[in-house]
Short mmCIF file of C-alpha atoms in Angstrom, two decimals:
data_model
loop_
_atom_site.label_atom_id
_atom_site.label_comp_id
_atom_site.label_asym_id
_atom_site.label_seq_id
_atom_site.Cartn_x
_atom_site.Cartn_y
_atom_site.Cartn_z
CA MET A 1 14.88 10.90 28.87
CA LYS A 2 16.40 7.65 30.01
CA GLU A 3 20.10 7.39 29.29
CA GLN A 4 21.02 4.63 26.92
CA THR A 5 23.36 1.97 28.20
CA PRO A 6 26.35 1.11 26.00
CA SER A 7 24.85 -2.27 25.19
CA THR A 8 21.65 -0.59 24.00
CA GLN A 9 23.65 1.72 21.75
CA ASN A 10 25.54 -1.20 20.28
CA ARG A 11 22.31 -2.90 19.33
CA ARG A 12 21.29 -0.07 17.07
CA ALA A 13 22.21 -0.55 13.46
CA PRO A 14 23.56 2.61 11.85
CA SER A 15 20.88 4.62 10.07
CA SER A 16 21.32 4.07 6.38
CA THR A 17 19.50 5.71 3.54
CA ILE A 18 19.46 4.55 -0.01
CA GLN A 19 18.68 6.31 -3.25
CA ILE A 20 15.62 5.12 -5.11
CA THR A 21 13.70 6.40 -8.10
CA LEU A 22 9.93 6.15 -8.21
CA GLU A 23 7.71 6.89 -11.17
CA ILE A 24 4.68 8.71 -9.85
CA ASN A 25 1.94 10.15 -12.04
CA GLY A 26 4.22 9.97 -15.06
CA ALA A 27 7.18 11.77 -13.49
CA ALA A 28 10.36 10.23 -12.09
CA HIS A 29 11.22 11.20 -8.51
CA THR A 30 14.57 10.36 -6.93
CA LEU A 31 14.67 10.27 -3.15
CA GLU A 32 17.01 9.32 -0.32
CA ILE A 33 15.12 7.16 2.12
CA GLU A 34 15.58 4.35 4.61
CA PRO A 35 14.28 0.95 3.47
CA ARG A 36 11.67 1.03 6.24
CA VAL A 37 9.81 4.04 4.79
CA SER A 38 6.38 3.01 3.54
CA LEU A 39 5.19 4.04 0.10
CA LEU A 40 2.54 6.14 1.86
CA ASP A 41 5.12 8.06 3.91
CA ALA A 42 7.37 8.45 0.86
CA LEU A 43 4.44 10.03 -1.01
CA ARG A 44 3.24 12.26 1.81
CA GLU A 45 6.35 13.16 3.82
CA HIS A 46 9.08 13.03 1.18
CA LEU A 47 7.29 14.03 -2.03
CA HIS A 48 4.55 16.13 -0.39
CA LEU A 49 1.84 14.43 -2.41
CA THR A 50 -0.66 14.69 0.42
CA GLY A 51 -3.71 13.71 -1.61
CA THR A 52 -3.14 10.13 -0.47
CA LYS A 53 -4.39 9.87 3.10
CA LYS A 54 -3.19 8.02 6.18
CA GLY A 55 -6.11 6.52 8.06
CA CYS A 56 -5.31 3.46 10.14
CA ASN A 57 -1.78 2.79 8.81
CA GLN A 58 -2.42 -0.93 9.19
CA GLY A 59 -4.25 -1.90 6.04
CA ALA A 60 -7.79 -1.85 7.41
CA CYS A 61 -9.35 1.37 6.12
CA GLY A 62 -8.27 1.81 2.49
CA ALA A 63 -7.65 5.58 2.78
CA CYS A 64 -4.10 5.14 1.45
CA THR A 65 -5.13 3.24 -1.72
CA VAL A 66 -3.06 4.10 -4.80
CA LEU A 67 -2.62 2.40 -8.16
CA CYS A 68 0.48 0.42 -9.07
CA ASN A 69 0.62 -0.53 -12.76
CA GLY A 70 -3.17 -0.08 -12.67
CA ASP A 71 -3.77 -2.37 -9.68
CA ARG A 72 -5.05 -0.95 -6.41
CA ILE A 73 -2.66 -1.35 -3.50
CA LEU A 74 -2.54 -0.18 0.12
CA SER A 75 0.44 2.17 0.23
CA CYS A 76 0.67 1.97 4.04
CA LEU A 77 1.49 -1.74 3.91
CA THR A 78 4.23 -1.49 1.33
CA LEU A 79 7.79 -0.26 1.36
CA ALA A 80 8.56 2.50 -1.13
CA ILE A 81 11.70 0.60 -2.14
CA GLN A 82 9.55 -2.26 -3.46
CA TYR A 83 8.04 -0.03 -6.11
CA GLU A 84 11.10 0.97 -8.10
CA GLY A 85 10.43 0.51 -11.79
CA MET A 86 6.65 0.45 -11.43
CA GLU A 87 4.10 3.07 -12.36
CA ILE A 88 2.42 4.62 -9.35
CA THR A 89 -0.75 6.67 -9.82
CA THR A 90 -2.16 8.72 -6.96
CA ILE A 91 -5.27 10.88 -6.81
CA GLU A 92 -3.11 13.79 -8.04
CA GLY A 93 -2.48 11.83 -11.23
CA LEU A 94 -6.10 10.92 -11.96
CA GLY A 95 -7.49 14.38 -12.51
CA THR A 96 -6.66 18.06 -12.20
CA ALA A 97 -8.80 20.93 -10.97
CA GLY A 98 -9.58 21.89 -14.56
CA GLU A 99 -9.98 18.38 -15.85
CA LEU A 100 -11.53 16.06 -13.30
CA HIS A 101 -11.62 12.30 -13.59
CA PRO A 102 -15.17 11.03 -14.34
CA LEU A 103 -15.28 9.43 -10.89
CA GLN A 104 -14.34 12.73 -9.24
CA VAL A 105 -17.21 14.41 -11.12
CA GLU A 106 -19.69 11.74 -10.00
CA PHE A 107 -18.49 11.77 -6.38
CA MET A 108 -19.36 15.48 -6.32
CA GLU A 109 -22.63 15.08 -8.24
CA GLN A 110 -23.87 12.17 -6.12
CA ASP A 111 -22.66 13.38 -2.70
CA GLY A 112 -20.16 10.53 -2.46
CA PHE A 113 -18.51 12.03 0.60
CA GLN A 114 -19.04 14.19 3.65
CA CYS A 115 -15.68 14.99 5.26
CA GLY A 116 -13.78 13.77 2.20
CA TYR A 117 -10.90 12.09 4.02
CA CYS A 118 -11.55 8.64 2.55
CA THR A 119 -12.36 10.01 -0.92
CA PRO A 120 -8.92 9.83 -2.62
CA GLY A 121 -8.67 6.20 -1.52
CA GLN A 122 -12.26 5.50 -2.57
CA ILE A 123 -11.65 6.95 -6.04
CA CYS A 124 -8.31 5.18 -6.61
CA SER A 125 -9.90 1.97 -5.37
CA ALA A 126 -12.90 2.41 -7.67
CA VAL A 127 -10.60 2.95 -10.67
CA GLY A 128 -8.78 -0.28 -9.83
CA MET A 129 -12.04 -2.09 -9.09
CA ILE A 130 -13.59 -1.16 -12.46
CA ARG A 131 -10.44 -2.42 -14.19
CA GLU A 132 -10.68 -5.72 -12.28
CA PHE A 133 -14.36 -6.01 -13.17
CA ARG A 134 -13.70 -5.36 -16.85
CA ASN A 135 -10.95 -8.00 -16.78
CA GLY A 136 -13.52 -10.54 -15.57
CA LEU A 137 -12.21 -10.93 -12.03
CA PRO A 138 -15.01 -12.40 -9.88
CA SER A 139 -15.78 -11.24 -6.34
CA ALA A 140 -17.02 -13.10 -3.25
CA VAL A 141 -20.63 -12.37 -4.23
CA THR A 142 -20.31 -13.38 -7.89
CA LYS A 143 -22.81 -16.23 -8.28
CA ASP A 144 -21.06 -18.07 -11.10
CA VAL A 145 -17.32 -17.43 -11.02
CA SER A 146 -16.79 -19.22 -14.32
CA ALA A 147 -19.07 -16.76 -16.09
CA ARG A 148 -18.02 -13.18 -16.49
CA PRO A 149 -20.27 -11.02 -14.33
CA VAL A 150 -22.30 -8.98 -16.75
CA GLU A 151 -23.76 -6.49 -14.32
CA LEU A 152 -21.96 -4.35 -11.77
CA SER A 153 -24.82 -4.67 -9.29
CA GLU A 154 -25.19 -2.78 -6.02
CA GLU A 155 -24.14 -5.97 -4.21
CA GLU A 156 -21.04 -6.32 -6.41
CA ILE A 157 -20.05 -2.68 -5.82
CA SER A 158 -20.52 -3.09 -2.04
CA GLU A 159 -18.40 -6.23 -1.94
CA ARG A 160 -15.70 -4.97 -4.28
CA MET A 161 -15.40 -1.66 -2.41
CA SER A 162 -15.51 -3.25 1.05
CA GLY A 163 -11.82 -2.49 1.64
CA ASN A 164 -12.54 1.24 1.77
CA LEU A 165 -14.21 2.48 4.92
CA CYS A 166 -16.14 5.74 5.20
CA ARG A 167 -16.76 6.80 8.78
CA CYS A 168 -19.24 9.47 7.68
CA GLY A 169 -21.30 6.64 6.20
CA ALA A 170 -21.63 8.13 2.72
CA TYR A 171 -21.82 4.64 1.22
CA LEU A 172 -25.09 5.27 -0.63
CA GLY A 173 -23.58 8.24 -2.47
CA ILE A 174 -20.31 6.40 -3.05
CA ARG A 175 -22.07 3.43 -4.65
CA THR A 176 -24.28 5.69 -6.76
CA ALA A 177 -21.26 7.70 -7.91
CA ILE A 178 -19.33 4.57 -8.92
CA ARG A 179 -22.34 3.01 -10.67
CA THR A 180 -23.15 6.21 -12.55
CA ALA A 181 -19.54 6.73 -13.66
CA PHE A 182 -19.25 3.08 -14.70
CA GLN A 183 -22.49 3.20 -16.71
CA SER A 184 -21.47 6.40 -18.48
CA GLU A 185 -18.58 4.37 -19.97
CA VAL A 186 -16.24 7.32 -19.99
CA ILE A 187 -13.77 5.84 -17.51
CA PRO A 188 -10.43 5.23 -19.19
CA MET B 1 9.63 0.20 12.86
CA ARG B 2 13.13 -1.08 13.48
CA GLU B 3 15.79 -0.66 10.87
CA PHE B 4 16.60 -3.39 8.43
CA THR B 5 18.28 -3.87 5.10
CA TYR B 6 16.35 -4.69 1.95
CA SER B 7 17.42 -6.76 -0.99
CA ARG B 8 15.47 -7.67 -4.09
CA ALA B 9 16.00 -11.08 -5.61
CA VAL B 10 14.81 -11.97 -9.09
CA THR B 11 15.23 -15.74 -8.99
CA LEU B 12 14.51 -18.37 -6.35
CA GLN B 13 18.19 -19.32 -6.16
CA GLU B 14 19.19 -15.70 -5.67
CA ALA B 15 16.62 -15.30 -2.87
CA LEU B 16 17.87 -18.40 -1.06
CA THR B 17 21.52 -17.41 -1.46
CA ARG B 18 20.90 -13.97 -0.05
CA ILE B 19 18.84 -15.04 2.94
CA ALA B 20 21.09 -17.98 3.94
CA PRO B 21 23.78 -16.03 5.86
CA LEU B 22 21.26 -13.82 7.67
CA ALA B 23 20.39 -14.54 11.28
CA ASN B 24 16.83 -13.30 10.98
CA GLY B 25 16.09 -12.61 7.35
CA LYS B 26 12.49 -12.62 6.13
CA PHE B 27 10.92 -13.02 2.73
CA LEU B 28 8.58 -10.28 1.57
CA GLY B 29 6.42 -11.28 -1.35
CA GLY B 30 2.90 -11.33 -2.69
CA GLY B 31 0.38 -12.00 0.06
CA THR B 32 2.84 -11.93 2.94
CA ASN B 33 1.63 -10.30 6.13
CA LEU B 34 4.93 -8.82 7.28
CA ILE B 35 5.09 -5.03 7.22
CA ASP B 36 2.16 -4.41 9.57
CA LEU B 37 3.65 -6.95 12.00
CA MET B 38 7.05 -5.23 11.74
CA ARG B 39 5.42 -1.91 12.56
CA GLU B 40 4.14 -3.40 15.83
CA ASN B 41 7.54 -5.04 16.53
CA ILE B 42 5.96 -8.47 16.33
CA GLU B 43 8.24 -9.32 13.42
CA ARG B 44 11.77 -7.95 13.67
CA PRO B 45 13.78 -9.04 10.63
CA GLY B 46 17.43 -8.16 10.84
CA TYR B 47 17.15 -7.34 14.52
CA ARG B 48 18.85 -9.47 17.13
CA ASP B 49 16.95 -9.54 20.39
CA ARG B 50 19.31 -9.18 23.34
CA ARG B 51 17.47 -11.96 25.17
CA TYR B 52 18.55 -14.42 22.53
CA PRO B 53 22.03 -14.86 21.13
CA PRO B 54 22.38 -14.29 17.38
CA VAL B 55 21.87 -17.40 15.35
CA VAL B 56 25.15 -18.74 14.01
CA ARG B 57 24.76 -20.91 10.98
CA ASN B 58 27.14 -23.64 9.97
CA GLN B 59 28.57 -22.89 6.59
#
């Protein structure tokens, strides 16, 4: 390893951690972290909530999608410190092994995955997407943005879920799972 | 990602007051494209590059 020159050492700011409290899946977690720790790394490395996945770590794949106050966010592009005082929901908070979320049930029923790596992000994203749709938020393919879209069409689902990539290509099953769960009207 | 300090401002005035004395402070808000650029060392808030002297602001 190359020896550091004194000037290089002087340039380094001292490592400083701060104490923050995050509310995740209804429970408060206090952790000592540096400000540069992403929400994704705080979840996975510090709190060991490994349901949220790290795909690209640059906001392109959607695998790290979690919900913040009900809105879907990319946890890899955010600092954990930004989320103090907000309600974070991860895949662990949506359903349990004994009591699955309706979307989890449909992803299994409709073969909405192959390897499953993108699935937690897909499901969190779909929960946020359905909330946006119900709130009347238009998408890029909504024909009349002044009118509330009445139908969550295949095209609407494709567009609204376009931030979540699936390298296995299980998109047909993913869309079917989301449409079926949405139509069953059991999603909270 | 290089180290930095983080400060949350609630009002516009507070944000401006806090960033004023900093040589290379950056705003992080809704829609900003900062953290991914920081990860690649394209943006380096709070870090003074040795090629350039630190910015000294007139008070």
